[in-house]
Amino acid sequence: MTEIDKNKKKLYRYALTFDFKTKNLEIYADSKTKPYNDIKKYLVNELGFTHQKDSDYISPFVTKNYIYGISEKISKNFLFFSLCVEKANINEVNEKLFDVKKIMEKQISLDKSFSEKL
């Protein structure tokens, strides 16, 4: 799903995921956990991302140009990032994905009503 801003630019939501080499975190960041917390605070409080779980985040609606600059912003704010990152991905969120939980709840409800008729 996209939105259109006041300047008629298309806005998208993106998923940002990353993971670090823990050995490198100990060397360059002096901690295995603090870097994750620091980046979480930055993404959520400064850039408006929503934390999903672990190191998975969803951006607010932004332009493609904005999201391309995210890795540069993170690298500038967290010097250890590029030295420790094992993988990092940014993918456009497909808002048409199914909510599996809702589908399962509906199925359970159908199964229950079916079994009550037996």
Short mmCIF file of C-alpha atoms in Angstrom, two decimals, residues 57-113:
data_model
loop_
_atom_site.label_atom_id
_atom_site.label_comp_id
_atom_site.label_asym_id
_atom_site.label_seq_id
_atom_site.Cartn_x
_atom_site.Cartn_y
_atom_site.Cartn_z
CA TYR A 57 11.50 -2.71 12.33
CA ILE A 58 8.81 -1.15 10.15
CA SER A 59 9.23 2.39 8.90
CA PRO A 60 6.52 5.03 8.83
CA PHE A 61 5.32 5.99 5.34
CA VAL A 62 8.38 7.55 3.66
CA THR A 63 9.75 8.24 0.19
CA LYS A 64 12.14 5.84 -1.50
CA ASN A 65 14.86 8.49 -1.39
CA TYR A 66 14.46 8.78 2.37
CA ILE A 67 14.75 5.05 2.98
CA TYR A 68 17.86 4.82 0.79
CA GLY A 69 19.59 7.18 3.20
CA ILE A 70 18.72 5.17 6.31
CA SER A 71 21.78 2.94 6.19
CA GLU A 72 23.99 6.02 5.87
CA LYS A 73 22.26 7.66 8.85
CA ILE A 74 22.68 4.54 10.95
CA SER A 75 26.35 4.17 9.99
CA LYS A 76 27.07 7.80 10.85
CA ASN A 77 25.32 7.58 14.23
CA PHE A 78 26.70 4.16 15.14
CA LEU A 79 30.27 3.75 13.98
CA PHE A 80 30.32 0.07 14.99
CA PHE A 81 27.41 -0.76 12.66
CA SER A 82 29.35 -1.32 9.44
CA LEU A 83 32.11 -3.18 11.32
CA CYS A 84 29.71 -5.55 13.04
CA VAL A 85 26.76 -6.04 10.73
CA GLU A 86 26.35 -9.56 9.41
CA LYS A 87 23.25 -8.85 7.36
CA ALA A 88 20.95 -5.90 6.85
CA ASN A 89 17.94 -5.70 4.59
CA ILE A 90 15.40 -3.07 3.67
CA ASN A 91 12.29 -4.32 1.90
CA GLU A 92 9.11 -2.61 0.85
CA VAL A 93 6.23 -3.80 3.04
CA ASN A 94 3.43 -5.44 1.13
CA GLU A 95 0.38 -4.16 3.00
CA LYS A 96 -1.72 -6.80 1.26
CA LEU A 97 -0.11 -9.60 3.22
CA PHE A 98 -2.56 -11.68 5.16
CA ASP A 99 -2.97 -11.43 8.91
CA VAL A 100 -2.44 -15.11 9.70
CA LYS A 101 -3.66 -14.73 13.29
CA LYS A 102 -7.04 -13.42 12.11
CA ILE A 103 -7.33 -16.22 9.58
CA MET A 104 -6.57 -18.82 12.25
CA GLU A 105 -9.06 -17.27 14.69
CA LYS A 106 -11.74 -17.36 12.00
CA GLN A 107 -10.92 -21.01 11.25
CA ILE A 108 -11.10 -21.94 14.94
CA SER A 109 -14.49 -20.24 15.15
CA LEU A 110 -15.71 -22.14 12.08
CA ASP A 111 -14.37 -25.43 13.43
CA LYS A 112 -16.08 -24.83 16.76
CA SER A 113 -19.45 -24.03 15.20
#
